CSV table of C-alpha atoms in Angstrom, one decimal:
chain,number,residue,atom,x,y,z
A,22,MET,CA,121.1,137.8,67.1
A,23,SER,CA,120.6,141.1,65.2
A,24,ASN,CA,123.0,142.3,62.5
A,25,SER,CA,124.3,145.1,64.7
A,26,THR,CA,125.1,142.7,67.6
A,27,ALA,CA,126.9,140.4,65.2
A,28,ILE,CA,129.0,143.3,63.8
A,29,GLU,CA,129.8,144.4,67.4
A,30,ASN,CA,131.0,140.8,68.3
A,31,GLU,CA,133.2,140.7,65.2
A,32,GLN,CA,134.5,144.2,66.2
A,33,ARG,CA,135.5,142.9,69.6
A,34,LEU,CA,137.3,140.0,68.1
A,35,LEU,CA,139.6,142.0,65.9
A,36,PRO,CA,142.5,143.5,67.8
A,37,GLY,CA,142.4,147.3,68.0
A,38,ASP,CA,139.9,149.7,66.5
A,39,LEU,CA,137.7,148.4,63.6
A,40,ALA,CA,138.4,151.6,61.6
A,41,ILE,CA,142.2,150.8,61.4
A,42,TRP,CA,141.3,147.5,59.8
A,43,PHE,CA,139.4,149.2,57.0
A,44,PHE,CA,142.5,151.5,56.6
A,45,ILE,CA,144.8,148.4,56.6
A,46,PHE,CA,142.7,146.7,53.9
A,47,ALA,CA,142.7,149.8,51.8
A,48,GLU,CA,146.5,150.1,52.1
A,49,LEU,CA,147.0,146.4,51.3
A,50,LEU,CA,144.8,146.8,48.2
A,51,VAL,CA,147.0,149.7,47.0
A,52,PHE,CA,150.2,147.8,47.6
A,53,GLY,CA,148.7,144.6,46.1
A,54,ILE,CA,147.9,146.4,42.9
A,55,PHE,CA,151.4,147.9,42.9
A,56,PHE,CA,152.9,144.4,43.3
A,57,ILE,CA,150.8,142.9,40.5
A,58,VAL,CA,151.5,145.9,38.1
A,59,TYR,CA,155.3,145.5,38.9
A,60,SER,CA,155.1,141.8,38.0
A,61,ILE,CA,153.2,142.4,34.8
A,62,GLN,CA,155.5,145.3,33.8
A,63,ARG,CA,158.5,143.0,34.5
A,64,LEU,CA,157.0,140.4,32.2
A,65,GLN,CA,157.4,142.9,29.3
A,66,HIS,CA,161.0,143.9,30.2
A,67,VAL,CA,162.5,140.8,31.9
A,68,GLU,CA,166.1,141.5,30.9
A,69,LEU,CA,166.0,145.1,32.0
A,70,PHE,CA,164.4,144.2,35.4
A,71,ASN,CA,166.9,141.4,36.0
A,72,GLN,CA,169.8,143.6,35.0
A,73,TYR,CA,168.9,146.5,37.3
A,74,GLN,CA,167.7,144.3,40.1
A,75,ALA,CA,171.2,143.0,40.4
A,76,THR,CA,172.4,146.6,41.2
A,77,LEU,CA,170.3,146.6,44.4
A,78,ASN,CA,172.0,146.2,47.8
A,79,LYS,CA,170.6,142.9,49.0
A,80,GLU,CA,172.5,143.1,52.3
A,81,THR,CA,170.6,146.3,53.4
A,82,GLY,CA,167.4,144.8,52.1
A,83,ALA,CA,167.9,141.6,54.2
A,84,ILE,CA,169.0,143.6,57.3
A,85,ASN,CA,165.9,145.8,56.9
A,86,THR,CA,163.7,142.7,56.8
A,87,VAL,CA,165.3,141.5,60.1
A,88,LEU,CA,164.8,145.0,61.6
A,89,LEU,CA,161.1,145.1,60.7
A,90,ILE,CA,160.4,141.5,61.8
A,91,THR,CA,162.2,142.3,65.1
A,92,ALA,CA,160.2,145.5,65.5
A,93,SER,CA,157.0,143.6,65.0
A,94,TYR,CA,158.0,141.1,67.6
A,95,PHE,CA,158.7,143.9,70.1
A,96,VAL,CA,155.3,145.4,69.4
A,97,VAL,CA,153.7,142.0,70.1
A,98,ARG,CA,155.6,141.9,73.4
A,99,ALA,CA,154.3,145.5,74.2
A,100,VAL,CA,150.7,144.3,73.7
A,101,ASP,CA,151.4,141.3,75.9
A,102,ALA,CA,152.8,143.5,78.6
A,103,ILE,CA,149.9,145.9,78.7
A,104,LYS,CA,147.5,142.9,78.9
A,105,THR,CA,149.2,142.1,82.2
A,106,ASN,CA,149.1,145.8,83.3
A,107,ASN,CA,152.9,146.1,83.0
A,108,ILE,CA,152.9,149.6,81.6
A,109,SER,CA,156.7,150.3,82.0
A,110,SER,CA,157.5,147.1,80.2
A,111,CYS,CA,155.0,147.9,77.4
A,112,ILE,CA,156.6,151.4,77.0
A,113,ASN,CA,160.1,149.8,76.9
A,114,TRP,CA,159.1,147.3,74.2
A,115,LEU,CA,157.5,150.2,72.2
A,116,TYR,CA,160.7,152.2,72.4
A,117,ALA,CA,162.7,149.1,71.3
A,118,SER,CA,160.4,148.8,68.2
A,119,LEU,CA,161.0,152.5,67.5
A,120,GLY,CA,164.7,151.8,67.6
A,121,MET,CA,164.3,149.1,65.0
A,122,GLY,CA,162.2,151.4,62.9
A,123,THR,CA,164.8,154.1,63.1
A,124,GLY,CA,167.4,151.5,62.0
A,125,PHE,CA,165.2,150.7,59.0
A,126,LEU,CA,164.9,154.4,58.1
A,127,ILE,CA,168.7,155.0,58.3
A,128,LEU,CA,169.5,152.0,56.1
A,129,LYS,CA,166.8,152.8,53.6
A,130,SER,CA,167.9,156.5,53.5
A,131,TYR,CA,171.5,155.3,52.8
A,132,GLU,CA,170.2,153.1,50.1
A,133,PHE,CA,168.2,155.9,48.5
A,134,TYR,CA,171.3,158.2,48.8
A,135,SER,CA,173.6,155.7,47.2
A,136,LYS,CA,171.2,155.6,44.2
A,137,PHE,CA,170.4,159.3,43.9
A,138,SER,CA,174.0,160.4,44.3
A,139,VAL,CA,175.0,158.6,41.1
A,140,GLY,CA,172.1,160.1,39.2
A,141,ILE,CA,169.7,157.3,39.4
A,142,GLY,CA,166.1,158.5,39.8
A,143,ILE,CA,162.5,157.6,39.2
A,144,ASN,CA,162.8,158.4,35.5
A,145,THR,CA,166.0,156.3,34.9
A,146,ASN,CA,164.1,153.3,33.7
A,147,ASP,CA,161.0,151.2,34.4
A,148,PHE,CA,162.7,149.1,37.0
A,149,TYR,CA,163.9,152.1,39.0
A,150,PHE,CA,160.5,153.7,38.7
A,151,PHE,CA,159.0,150.7,40.5
A,152,TYR,CA,161.9,150.2,42.9
A,153,ILE,CA,161.9,153.9,44.1
A,154,SER,CA,158.1,154.3,44.0
A,155,LEU,CA,157.4,151.1,45.9
A,156,THR,CA,160.1,151.4,48.5
A,157,PHE,CA,159.6,155.1,49.1
A,158,PHE,CA,155.8,154.6,49.5
A,159,HIS,CA,156.6,151.9,52.0
A,160,PHE,CA,159.2,154.1,53.7
A,161,LEU,CA,156.5,156.7,54.3
A,162,HIS,CA,154.4,154.0,55.9
A,163,VAL,CA,157.2,153.1,58.2
A,164,ILE,CA,157.4,156.8,59.3
A,165,LEU,CA,153.7,157.0,59.8
A,166,GLY,CA,153.8,153.7,61.9
A,167,MET,CA,156.6,155.2,64.0
A,168,ILE,CA,154.7,158.4,64.6
A,169,ILE,CA,151.6,156.4,65.7
A,170,ILE,CA,153.8,154.3,68.1
A,171,PHE,CA,155.4,157.5,69.4
A,172,PHE,CA,152.0,158.9,70.3
A,173,VAL,CA,151.0,155.6,71.9
A,174,ILE,CA,154.1,155.8,74.1
A,175,LEU,CA,153.1,159.3,75.1
A,176,PHE,CA,149.5,158.2,76.0
A,177,ALA,CA,150.9,155.1,77.8
A,178,LYS,CA,153.1,157.4,79.9
A,179,LYS,CA,150.0,159.4,80.8
A,180,GLY,CA,148.4,156.2,82.1
A,181,LYS,CA,145.7,156.1,79.4
A,182,TYR,CA,146.2,152.3,78.8
A,183,SER,CA,145.7,149.4,81.1
A,184,ALA,CA,145.0,145.7,81.0
A,185,LYS,CA,141.3,146.5,80.6
A,186,GLU,CA,141.6,149.3,78.0
A,187,HIS,CA,144.4,149.0,75.5
A,188,THR,CA,142.6,149.4,72.2
A,189,GLY,CA,145.0,152.2,71.2
A,190,ILE,CA,148.1,150.0,71.5
A,191,GLU,CA,146.4,147.2,69.6
A,192,THR,CA,145.4,149.6,66.9
A,193,ALA,CA,149.0,150.9,66.5
A,194,ALA,CA,150.3,147.3,66.6
A,195,SER,CA,147.9,146.2,63.8
A,196,TYR,CA,149.1,149.0,61.6
A,197,TRP,CA,152.8,148.3,62.3
A,198,HIS,CA,152.3,144.6,61.5
A,199,MET,CA,150.7,145.7,58.1
A,200,VAL,CA,153.9,147.7,57.3
A,201,ASP,CA,155.9,144.6,58.1
A,202,LEU,CA,153.7,142.3,56.1
A,203,VAL,CA,154.1,144.6,53.0
A,204,TRP,CA,157.9,144.5,53.3
A,205,ILE,CA,157.8,140.7,53.6
A,206,VAL,CA,156.4,140.6,50.0
A,207,LEU,CA,158.3,143.6,48.7
A,208,PHE,CA,161.8,142.5,49.6
A,209,PRO,CA,161.9,139.2,47.7
A,210,LEU,CA,159.8,140.6,44.9
A,211,VAL,CA,162.0,143.7,44.1
A,212,TYR,CA,165.4,142.6,45.4
A,213,ILE,CA,165.7,138.8,45.0
A,214,ILE,CA,163.4,136.9,42.6
A,215,HIS,CA,164.5,136.8,39.0
B,17,MET,CA,161.1,134.0,60.2
B,18,LEU,CA,164.7,135.1,60.6
B,19,CYS,CA,165.9,131.8,59.2
B,20,LEU,CA,163.5,132.2,56.2
B,21,THR,CA,164.9,135.7,55.7
B,22,LEU,CA,168.4,134.3,55.7
B,23,PHE,CA,167.3,131.8,53.1
B,24,THR,CA,165.7,134.5,51.0
B,25,TYR,CA,168.9,136.6,51.2
B,26,SER,CA,171.1,133.6,50.3
B,27,MET,CA,169.0,132.8,47.3
B,28,GLY,CA,169.6,136.3,46.0
B,29,LYS,CA,173.2,136.5,47.1
B,30,PHE,CA,174.2,133.3,45.2
B,31,GLY,CA,172.1,134.4,42.2
B,32,TYR,CA,169.7,131.4,42.1
B,33,SER,CA,167.1,131.9,39.4
B,34,GLY,CA,164.5,129.8,37.5
B,35,THR,CA,161.3,128.2,38.4
B,36,ILE,CA,162.2,126.3,41.5
B,37,PRO,CA,164.1,129.2,43.3
B,38,ALA,CA,161.3,131.6,42.4
B,39,MET,CA,158.6,129.2,43.7
B,40,LEU,CA,160.6,128.5,46.9
B,41,LEU,CA,161.0,132.2,47.5
B,42,LEU,CA,157.3,132.8,47.1
B,43,LEU,CA,156.7,129.9,49.5
B,44,THR,CA,158.8,131.7,52.1
B,45,VAL,CA,156.7,134.8,51.5
B,46,LEU,CA,153.5,132.7,52.2
B,47,ILE,CA,154.9,131.2,55.3
B,48,LYS,CA,156.3,134.4,56.8
B,49,SER,CA,153.2,136.4,55.9
B,50,THR,CA,150.9,133.7,57.5
B,51,PHE,CA,153.0,133.9,60.7
B,52,ILE,CA,152.5,137.7,60.7
B,53,ILE,CA,148.8,137.6,60.0
B,54,ARG,CA,148.0,134.8,62.4
B,55,ASP,CA,150.4,135.4,65.3
B,56,PHE,CA,151.5,139.0,65.1
B,57,MET,CA,148.3,140.6,63.9
B,58,GLY,CA,146.4,138.3,66.1
B,59,LEU,CA,143.9,137.1,63.5
B,60,ARG,CA,143.9,133.5,64.8
B,61,GLY,CA,140.3,132.7,65.8
B,62,VAL,CA,138.9,135.9,64.4
B,63,SER,CA,135.8,135.8,62.3
B,64,LEU,CA,136.2,134.0,59.0
B,65,LEU,CA,135.4,137.1,57.0
B,66,TRP,CA,138.4,139.0,58.3
B,67,ARG,CA,140.7,136.1,57.9
B,68,ALA,CA,139.4,135.5,54.3
B,69,ILE,CA,140.2,139.1,53.4
B,70,MET,CA,143.7,138.9,54.8
B,71,TYR,CA,144.6,135.4,53.5
B,72,GLY,CA,142.8,136.2,50.3
B,73,TRP,CA,144.9,139.2,49.7
B,74,LEU,CA,148.1,137.2,50.4
B,75,TRP,CA,147.1,134.3,48.1
B,76,ILE,CA,145.9,136.5,45.2
B,77,ILE,CA,149.2,138.5,45.3
B,78,THR,CA,151.5,135.5,45.5
B,79,THR,CA,149.6,133.6,42.9
B,80,ALA,CA,149.6,136.6,40.5
B,81,ILE,CA,153.4,137.0,41.0
B,82,ALA,CA,154.0,133.3,40.6
B,83,VAL,CA,152.0,133.2,37.3
B,84,THR,CA,153.9,136.2,35.8
B,85,TYR,CA,157.3,134.8,36.8
B,86,LEU,CA,156.4,131.3,35.5
B,87,ILE,CA,155.4,133.0,32.2
B,88,SER,CA,158.7,135.0,32.1
B,89,ILE,CA,160.9,131.9,32.9
B,90,ASN,CA,159.2,129.6,30.4
């Protein structure tokens, strides 16, 4: 088997377009470095990080986790639906995931507002620098994921996907799951563990 | 995964801290992330290279976090 054939076989095995996976790996690398730098920085200011971590709203953090996990599950159902050529069901699951994503954005916006309205910002201290930077960077990824899903819905409505050809949906799904995966690490790291 | 999220929230809500809670929380991160990588992202059965990258990322991150927290606690 030639190298190119081997690469093609691997490409087929990964869900979605291969290019999105290189993008996902790059994103995970950036978030990973962010997480490690946060942990190292916390090591030098343990008291400060513990003190200000206690000011975070754990309820909204937990609800946001539930929203993202549920959204990911809905995306899985959408992919399952298109594999059986059930386009309307696929679109409905994608809309449901968009609903969950919107819920996440509303709660996160409320959380940001509650901090910014009392004068807390990125320059307040080291903890808030990481908290705001990390969560806002992730927030932008949720928005991007929702935009991608929105366009996938439009394409699905135009009949561009079927049981045989649904790479676009799998590509969007892979990106969305990456956004979920990052939050799974971020929530306990920034909000809970001390 | 929702039960593990409830567990994570409870640990934070009741203010548990120290080595065991920190390691338990990181264990929940590992379990939930493995579910997402394997079942949601659909990497079950995919070439070892791709799985190694994804699980490698996860283990490096959680190990690094665990080490820094263990140092800070002790």
